Amino acid sequence: MRKPVQVSIYVDEGCWAGVAILIKELLVIAGTLHSRNFDLDASALFQITLAGPSEAAVRSFTGTMITPDQAIRNSGPPPQVIVIPPYYFFDAQAVPVRANFRRWLVRAYERGAILLGFDGGVRVLAASGLLDGHEVTGNLSDQKAFAQHYSPVRFSPHVPLVTDGRIVTATGTAPSMDACAYLVNHFYGEAAAHKFSRYTNPVRRPVYERTELIDVVLKNHADHRIRQAQEFIERHFNQDISVEDAARRAAMSLRNFTRRFHTAVGMTALNYISHCRVEHAKKMLELRGGPVLQVALECGFNNEASFRRAFHQICEQTPMQYRKASMMKKKPSATP
C-alpha cells in the first residue's frame, strides 16, 4: 500500500488558525472519500503535521493557542508538501522570516516539495526568496508590499488560484479548496480529485475556477514550463491571444514550445486555446440565452463562423444543438 504523502502545515505567531485546521481536515476528508472508510489512519492519503518554529504553543491572529505537533527540522526527510496558511499584516513592510524556517523551506523545495501559500501566507513565502521569477496570487491589499519588497515575483492578485511549477497560491475560501483538490490530483489522480471537489465544493463555481479543474487532467505531465503556459492560456483565452504569446510566457522559442506542448499535453497549443474557449462557451450556453455571436465574442472567437467550427469539432454538435440539449436536461420529467 502506498505511504501517505507527508504534508507540513507551518503555524507561527499571527497565523490564521482556522484555515490551518481547515486545510488539515480537507486533506483528511480526501482520504475518507477516496477509500469510503471512516478509519482515519487506514484511509489516509496525506500524513499531516502542524510544524512550528519550536514545539511551544503559538498564538494565532485571534489569540487562539496552537500547539505544533513538532518543530521544523533541517535534518531527516523533508515533507513533500509545505503549506503556509494566511497571515494578516497591518502594513506593507517586508516580512521578517526566521533563518531556520528559510533553510527548512529551501531544503524541502530543492528536494522536490510543493509549496502552498494562502492569502497573506504568500508574503511569508515571498520573503524566503523562493517565489522570485514565479507568478503568484494573494491579497489585493498586498500589492504595495510586493511592488516594494518582492518585485522579482509576478503578483496577480485578481487570479484566485495560480499554479506555477511546484508553487501553488490561492486567495479566498473556494480557491483554497481547489488548491487542495490540485494536491489530491497531483498525487492520486483525477478521479480522487473529482470526488473530493464534488463533496467539498459542490456549488457551481465561476468559470475561472471551473476551467482550472476541467483541464487538470491535461496537466498530468512533468513539464513545468508548459503547465505555466497552460495556466496563462486558461486566464486569457477570452482575449486575442496567440500561440506566440503563450511561447513568450514560457520563455521559449516558438518551435521548441510547439514541440514540447504537443508532447506534454497531447494536443497543439492552438487546439488548447480552442478547448478552453469552447469549455467556457458550453457553460454560457447552459446558463443563458442570447445570440450565438455574443457567446462567440465573449469566449475569444473573432466571428461566429470560427466559433461554430471549433465547437462542432470538439463537441460534435452545433452550439444551438448543445443549448437545446442542455435545456431539455433541465426540464423536470413528467410524473405519471
Tab-separated table of C-alpha atoms in Angstrom:
chain	number	residue	atom	x	y	z
A	1	MET	CA	0.000	0.000	0.000
A	2	ARG	CA	1.297	3.464	-0.898
A	3	LYS	CA	2.594	5.541	2.006
A	4	PRO	CA	0.651	8.759	2.697
A	5	VAL	CA	2.102	11.969	1.291
A	6	GLN	CA	3.931	13.917	4.007
A	7	VAL	CA	2.412	17.391	4.486
A	8	SER	CA	3.626	20.043	6.937
A	9	ILE	CA	1.379	23.000	7.771
A	10	TYR	CA	3.549	25.743	9.238
A	11	VAL	CA	1.999	27.587	12.191
A	12	ASP	CA	3.617	30.600	13.806
A	13	GLU	CA	2.620	33.731	15.708
A	14	GLY	CA	-0.231	35.532	13.945
A	15	CYS	CA	-1.305	32.751	11.593
A	16	TRP	CA	-4.993	32.111	10.890
A	17	ALA	CA	-5.630	29.003	12.960
A	18	GLY	CA	-8.996	28.290	11.355
A	19	VAL	CA	-7.558	27.983	7.866
A	20	ALA	CA	-4.653	25.822	9.067
A	21	ILE	CA	-7.128	23.390	10.627
A	22	LEU	CA	-9.441	23.614	7.598
A	23	ILE	CA	-6.626	22.580	5.240
A	24	LYS	CA	-5.715	19.697	7.549
A	25	GLU	CA	-9.291	18.452	7.710
A	26	LEU	CA	-9.852	18.835	3.964
A	27	LEU	CA	-6.851	16.615	3.231
A	28	VAL	CA	-8.067	14.074	5.787
A	29	ILE	CA	-11.513	14.088	4.162
A	30	ALA	CA	-9.859	13.355	0.800
A	31	GLY	CA	-8.737	10.024	2.210
A	32	THR	CA	-12.093	9.012	3.667
A	33	LEU	CA	-13.848	9.903	0.412
A	34	HIS	CA	-11.305	8.010	-1.658
A	35	SER	CA	-11.485	4.796	0.374
A	36	ARG	CA	-15.021	5.172	1.780
A	37	ASN	CA	-13.536	4.267	5.122
A	38	PHE	CA	-14.003	6.309	8.305
A	39	ASP	CA	-10.879	4.804	9.865
A	40	LEU	CA	-8.697	7.913	9.511
A	41	ASP	CA	-5.399	6.055	9.798
A	42	ALA	CA	-6.342	3.317	7.358
A	43	SER	CA	-7.750	5.732	4.772
A	44	ALA	CA	-5.104	8.474	4.981
A	45	LEU	CA	-3.841	9.828	1.674
A	46	PHE	CA	-1.869	12.535	3.469
A	47	GLN	CA	0.043	12.459	6.735
A	48	ILE	CA	-0.477	16.000	8.041
A	49	THR	CA	1.722	17.596	10.683
A	50	LEU	CA	1.443	21.031	12.251
A	51	ALA	CA	5.022	22.287	12.285
A	52	GLY	CA	6.164	25.305	14.261
A	53	PRO	CA	9.392	27.162	14.993
A	54	SER	CA	9.560	25.027	18.153
A	55	GLU	CA	7.209	22.678	19.948
A	56	ALA	CA	5.918	25.539	22.109
A	57	ALA	CA	2.366	26.776	21.545
A	58	VAL	CA	1.980	29.822	19.304
A	59	ARG	CA	-0.728	32.466	19.398
A	60	SER	CA	-2.905	32.788	16.296
A	61	PHE	CA	-4.188	36.071	14.873
A	62	THR	CA	-7.323	35.916	17.057
A	63	GLY	CA	-5.477	34.728	20.158
A	64	THR	CA	-6.184	31.008	19.828
A	65	MET	CA	-3.225	28.972	21.029
A	66	ILE	CA	-1.971	26.283	18.674
A	67	THR	CA	0.499	23.632	19.770
A	68	PRO	CA	2.634	22.307	16.884
A	69	ASP	CA	2.999	18.553	16.512
A	70	GLN	CA	6.706	19.092	16.005
A	71	ALA	CA	9.353	21.737	15.440
A	72	ILE	CA	10.633	22.316	11.915
A	73	ARG	CA	13.682	20.217	11.286
A	74	ASN	CA	16.574	20.702	8.907
A	75	SER	CA	17.608	17.064	9.150
A	76	GLY	CA	15.821	13.923	8.107
A	77	PRO	CA	13.500	13.570	5.100
A	78	PRO	CA	11.759	16.881	4.300
A	79	PRO	CA	7.987	16.950	3.772
A	80	GLN	CA	6.605	16.501	0.262
A	81	VAL	CA	4.252	19.456	0.716
A	82	ILE	CA	4.604	22.583	2.850
A	83	VAL	CA	1.518	24.714	3.498
A	84	ILE	CA	1.704	28.331	4.670
A	85	PRO	CA	-1.723	29.436	5.965
A	86	PRO	CA	-2.895	33.058	5.847
A	87	TYR	CA	-1.411	35.816	7.981
A	88	TYR	CA	-2.707	39.340	8.395
A	89	PHE	CA	-0.154	42.129	8.054
A	90	PHE	CA	-1.065	45.662	9.068
A	91	ASP	CA	1.245	47.457	6.638
A	92	ALA	CA	3.397	46.991	3.546
A	93	GLN	CA	6.648	46.349	5.414
A	94	ALA	CA	8.852	43.400	4.460
A	95	VAL	CA	8.005	40.251	6.413
A	96	PRO	CA	10.851	39.019	8.642
A	97	VAL	CA	11.469	35.264	8.410
A	98	ARG	CA	13.428	33.052	10.765
A	99	ALA	CA	16.711	31.708	9.362
A	100	ASN	CA	15.877	28.107	10.280
A	101	PHE	CA	12.448	28.476	8.677
A	102	ARG	CA	14.011	29.659	5.416
A	103	ARG	CA	16.554	26.805	5.450
A	104	TRP	CA	13.739	24.337	6.041
A	105	LEU	CA	11.731	25.727	3.117
A	106	VAL	CA	14.682	25.861	0.725
A	107	ARG	CA	15.849	22.358	1.582
A	108	ALA	CA	12.370	20.885	1.068
A	109	TYR	CA	11.837	22.773	-2.198
A	110	GLU	CA	15.229	21.724	-3.574
A	111	ARG	CA	14.255	18.120	-2.872
A	112	GLY	CA	11.024	18.403	-4.830
A	113	ALA	CA	8.444	19.648	-2.322
A	114	ILE	CA	5.310	21.518	-3.412
A	115	LEU	CA	4.790	24.845	-1.632
A	116	LEU	CA	1.225	26.058	-0.976
A	117	GLY	CA	0.614	29.621	0.167
A	118	PHE	CA	-2.744	31.095	1.077
A	119	ASP	CA	-3.590	34.817	1.100
A	120	GLY	CA	-1.164	36.666	3.414
A	121	GLY	CA	0.903	33.496	3.766
A	122	VAL	CA	2.114	34.158	0.213
A	123	ARG	CA	4.056	37.143	1.597
A	124	VAL	CA	5.789	34.784	4.021
A	125	LEU	CA	6.823	32.577	1.113
A	126	ALA	CA	7.928	35.625	-0.880
A	127	ALA	CA	10.209	36.700	1.975
A	128	SER	CA	12.062	33.392	1.651
A	129	GLY	CA	13.105	34.289	-1.916
A	130	LEU	CA	11.674	31.074	-3.370
A	131	LEU	CA	8.939	32.891	-5.276
A	132	ASP	CA	11.353	35.031	-7.319
A	133	GLY	CA	10.561	34.600	-11.016
A	134	HIS	CA	7.254	32.853	-10.289
A	135	GLU	CA	3.688	34.043	-10.758
A	136	VAL	CA	1.534	34.006	-7.619
A	137	THR	CA	-1.761	35.314	-6.329
A	138	GLY	CA	-2.589	36.772	-2.925
A	139	ASN	CA	-4.482	39.534	-1.175
A	140	LEU	CA	-5.137	42.582	-3.349
A	141	SER	CA	-4.106	44.716	-0.357
A	142	ASP	CA	-0.601	43.232	-0.592
A	143	GLN	CA	0.130	44.787	-3.988
A	144	LYS	CA	2.196	47.597	-2.473
A	145	ALA	CA	4.277	45.185	-0.390
A	146	PHE	CA	5.065	43.041	-3.415
A	147	ALA	CA	5.947	46.072	-5.520
A	148	GLN	CA	8.279	47.456	-2.835
A	149	HIS	CA	9.913	44.329	-1.434
A	150	TYR	CA	9.299	41.368	-3.742
A	151	SER	CA	9.473	42.860	-7.227
A	152	PRO	CA	11.006	39.702	-8.807
A	153	VAL	CA	7.702	37.940	-8.020
A	154	ARG	CA	4.931	38.252	-10.625
A	155	PHE	CA	1.977	39.165	-8.423
A	156	SER	CA	-1.506	38.550	-9.910
A	157	PRO	CA	-3.994	39.211	-7.081
A	158	HIS	CA	-7.034	39.189	-9.383
A	159	VAL	CA	-6.481	35.479	-10.157
A	160	PRO	CA	-7.938	33.230	-7.417
A	161	LEU	CA	-5.647	30.229	-7.937
A	162	VAL	CA	-2.209	30.104	-9.557
A	163	THR	CA	-0.059	27.011	-10.068
A	164	ASP	CA	3.432	27.805	-11.307
A	165	GLY	CA	5.519	24.662	-11.271
A	166	ARG	CA	5.677	23.477	-7.645
A	167	ILE	CA	4.448	26.812	-6.318
A	168	VAL	CA	0.678	26.891	-5.663
A	169	THR	CA	-1.015	30.005	-4.297
A	170	ALA	CA	-4.668	30.797	-3.614
A	171	THR	CA	-6.752	33.644	-2.260
A	172	GLY	CA	-10.243	33.112	-0.894
A	173	THR	CA	-12.053	30.118	0.575
A	174	ALA	CA	-13.235	28.296	-2.565
A	175	PRO	CA	-9.838	28.582	-4.333
A	176	SER	CA	-8.221	27.183	-1.167
A	177	MET	CA	-10.392	24.101	-1.571
A	178	ASP	CA	-9.381	23.916	-5.220
A	179	ALA	CA	-5.728	24.097	-4.178
A	180	CYS	CA	-6.331	21.028	-2.018
A	181	ALA	CA	-8.034	19.370	-4.996
A	182	TYR	CA	-4.903	20.154	-7.016
A	183	LEU	CA	-2.825	18.279	-4.423
A	184	VAL	CA	-5.172	15.293	-4.496
A	185	ASN	CA	-4.991	15.206	-8.286
A	186	HIS	CA	-1.213	15.610	-8.363
A	187	PHE	CA	-0.564	12.655	-6.073
A	188	TYR	CA	-3.615	10.425	-6.575
A	189	GLY	CA	-5.177	11.245	-9.931
A	190	GLU	CA	-8.207	12.941	-11.422
A	191	ALA	CA	-10.851	10.516	-10.131
A	192	ALA	CA	-9.870	11.104	-6.495
A	193	ALA	CA	-9.711	14.884	-7.081
A	194	HIS	CA	-13.134	14.914	-8.737
A	195	LYS	CA	-14.705	13.012	-5.846
A	196	PHE	CA	-13.079	15.408	-3.382
A	197	SER	CA	-14.260	18.501	-5.288
A	198	ARG	CA	-17.838	17.288	-5.595
A	199	TYR	CA	-18.019	16.798	-1.834
A	200	THR	CA	-16.156	19.866	-0.574
A	201	ASN	CA	-17.220	22.484	-3.122
A	202	PRO	CA	-20.466	21.395	-4.791
A	203	VAL	CA	-21.732	24.910	-5.539
A	204	ARG	CA	-21.485	25.940	-9.198
A	205	ARG	CA	-18.165	27.751	-9.457
A	206	PRO	CA	-17.208	30.728	-11.597
A	207	VAL	CA	-15.703	29.886	-14.948
A	208	TYR	CA	-12.148	30.771	-13.925
A	209	GLU	CA	-12.199	28.060	-11.225
A	210	ARG	CA	-14.112	25.520	-13.285
A	211	THR	CA	-11.654	25.763	-16.182
A	212	GLU	CA	-8.772	25.065	-13.819
A	213	LEU	CA	-10.386	21.802	-12.690
A	214	ILE	CA	-11.709	20.751	-16.101
A	215	ASP	CA	-8.256	20.918	-17.601
A	216	VAL	CA	-6.353	19.437	-14.676
A	217	VAL	CA	-6.165	16.037	-16.409
A	218	LEU	CA	-4.257	17.715	-19.243
A	219	LYS	CA	-1.633	18.859	-16.727
A	220	ASN	CA	-0.552	15.393	-15.615
A	221	HIS	CA	2.913	15.831	-17.045
A	222	ALA	CA	6.285	16.879	-15.701
A	223	ASP	CA	6.945	19.886	-17.951
A	224	HIS	CA	6.508	22.798	-15.532
A	225	ARG	CA	7.069	25.465	-18.177
A	226	ILE	CA	4.324	24.035	-20.353
A	227	ARG	CA	1.963	23.926	-17.359
A	228	GLN	CA	2.797	27.583	-16.800
A	229	ALA	CA	1.805	28.292	-20.410
A	230	GLN	CA	-1.428	26.314	-19.956
A	231	GLU	CA	-2.337	28.420	-16.947
A	232	PHE	CA	-1.602	31.583	-18.930
A	233	ILE	CA	-3.967	30.373	-21.665
A	234	GLU	CA	-6.670	29.478	-19.112
A	235	ARG	CA	-6.629	33.002	-17.712
A	236	HIS	CA	-6.550	34.829	-21.048
A	237	PHE	CA	-8.382	32.566	-23.531
A	238	ASN	CA	-11.206	35.101	-23.939
A	239	GLN	CA	-8.709	37.694	-25.167
A	240	ASP	CA	-6.922	37.941	-28.506
A	241	ILE	CA	-4.009	35.661	-27.558
A	242	SER	CA	-1.865	33.538	-29.844
A	243	VAL	CA	0.463	30.559	-29.601
A	244	GLU	CA	3.334	33.047	-29.855
A	245	ASP	CA	2.039	34.824	-26.728
A	246	ALA	CA	1.999	31.531	-24.813
A	247	ALA	CA	5.516	30.684	-26.021
A	248	ARG	CA	6.779	34.046	-24.792
A	249	ARG	CA	5.050	33.437	-21.453
A	250	ALA	CA	7.040	30.210	-21.119
A	251	ALA	CA	10.247	31.984	-22.284
A	252	MET	CA	10.704	29.511	-25.154
A	253	SER	CA	11.197	29.716	-28.886
A	254	LEU	CA	8.029	29.079	-30.903
A	255	ARG	CA	9.482	25.917	-32.456
A	256	ASN	CA	10.606	24.412	-29.145
A	257	PHE	CA	7.392	25.449	-27.423
A	258	THR	CA	5.210	23.903	-30.143
A	259	ARG	CA	7.052	20.591	-29.916
A	260	ARG	CA	7.109	20.423	-26.129
A	261	PHE	CA	3.473	21.494	-25.744
A	262	HIS	CA	2.216	18.719	-28.019
A	263	THR	CA	4.446	16.137	-26.333
A	264	ALA	CA	3.294	17.121	-22.829
A	265	VAL	CA	-0.409	17.837	-23.393
A	266	GLY	CA	-1.266	15.623	-26.350
A	267	MET	CA	-2.683	18.451	-28.451
A	268	THR	CA	-1.350	21.600	-30.054
A	269	ALA	CA	-1.335	24.882	-28.164
A	270	LEU	CA	-3.787	26.302	-30.713
A	271	ASN	CA	-6.193	23.441	-30.023
A	272	TYR	CA	-5.763	24.012	-26.298
A	273	ILE	CA	-6.820	27.645	-26.694
A	274	SER	CA	-9.898	26.463	-28.610
A	275	HIS	CA	-10.561	23.826	-25.943
A	276	CYS	CA	-10.633	26.462	-23.179
A	277	ARG	CA	-12.855	28.767	-25.229
A	278	VAL	CA	-15.331	26.011	-26.028
A	279	GLU	CA	-15.473	24.863	-22.383
A	280	HIS	CA	-16.328	28.450	-21.446
A	281	ALA	CA	-18.904	28.638	-24.229
A	282	LYS	CA	-20.612	25.444	-23.074
A	283	LYS	CA	-21.271	26.944	-19.657
A	284	MET	CA	-22.535	30.190	-21.174
A	285	LEU	CA	-24.896	28.267	-23.453
A	286	GLU	CA	-26.186	26.300	-20.452
A	287	LEU	CA	-26.765	29.359	-18.281
A	288	ARG	CA	-28.314	31.909	-20.591
A	289	GLY	CA	-29.963	32.592	-23.923
A	290	GLY	CA	-28.998	35.271	-26.407
A	291	PRO	CA	-27.269	35.314	-29.779
A	292	VAL	CA	-24.580	32.737	-30.505
A	293	LEU	CA	-22.411	35.551	-31.875
A	294	GLN	CA	-22.352	37.217	-28.459
A	295	VAL	CA	-21.210	33.955	-26.849
A	296	ALA	CA	-18.521	33.585	-29.522
A	297	LEU	CA	-17.129	37.065	-28.956
A	298	GLU	CA	-17.132	36.736	-25.153
A	299	CYS	CA	-15.208	33.470	-25.429
A	300	GLY	CA	-12.437	34.963	-27.566
A	301	PHE	CA	-13.520	33.984	-31.078
A	302	ASN	CA	-13.343	36.672	-33.755
A	303	ASN	CA	-16.553	35.652	-35.506
A	304	GLU	CA	-19.456	33.230	-35.315
A	305	ALA	CA	-18.225	31.001	-38.141
A	306	SER	CA	-14.901	30.168	-36.449
A	307	PHE	CA	-16.745	29.552	-33.176
A	308	ARG	CA	-19.180	27.132	-34.827
A	309	ARG	CA	-16.342	25.215	-36.497
A	310	ALA	CA	-14.354	24.879	-33.271
A	311	PHE	CA	-17.423	23.971	-31.225
A	312	HIS	CA	-18.530	21.267	-33.661
A	313	GLN	CA	-15.015	19.841	-33.894
A	314	ILE	CA	-14.767	19.454	-30.101
A	315	CYS	CA	-18.396	18.696	-29.155
A	316	GLU	CA	-19.613	17.031	-32.384
A	317	GLN	CA	-22.705	19.247	-32.398
A	318	THR	CA	-23.530	22.863	-33.093
A	319	PRO	CA	-23.792	25.451	-30.306
A	320	MET	CA	-27.595	25.614	-30.751
A	321	GLN	CA	-27.891	21.848	-30.588
A	322	TYR	CA	-25.856	21.888	-27.380
A	323	ARG	CA	-28.024	24.642	-25.866
A	324	LYS	CA	-31.233	22.810	-26.776
A	325	ALA	CA	-29.950	19.538	-25.272
A	326	SER	CA	-28.893	21.265	-22.036
A	327	MET	CA	-32.311	22.930	-21.744
A	328	MET	CA	-34.041	19.569	-22.192
A	329	LYS	CA	-31.956	18.112	-19.343
A	330	LYS	CA	-33.088	20.919	-17.034
A	331	LYS	CA	-36.809	20.345	-17.681
A	332	PRO	CA	-38.456	18.360	-14.879
A	333	SER	CA	-39.617	14.948	-16.020
A	334	ALA	CA	-43.366	14.420	-16.215
A	335	THR	CA	-44.842	12.377	-13.365
A	336	PRO	CA	-47.372	9.662	-14.219
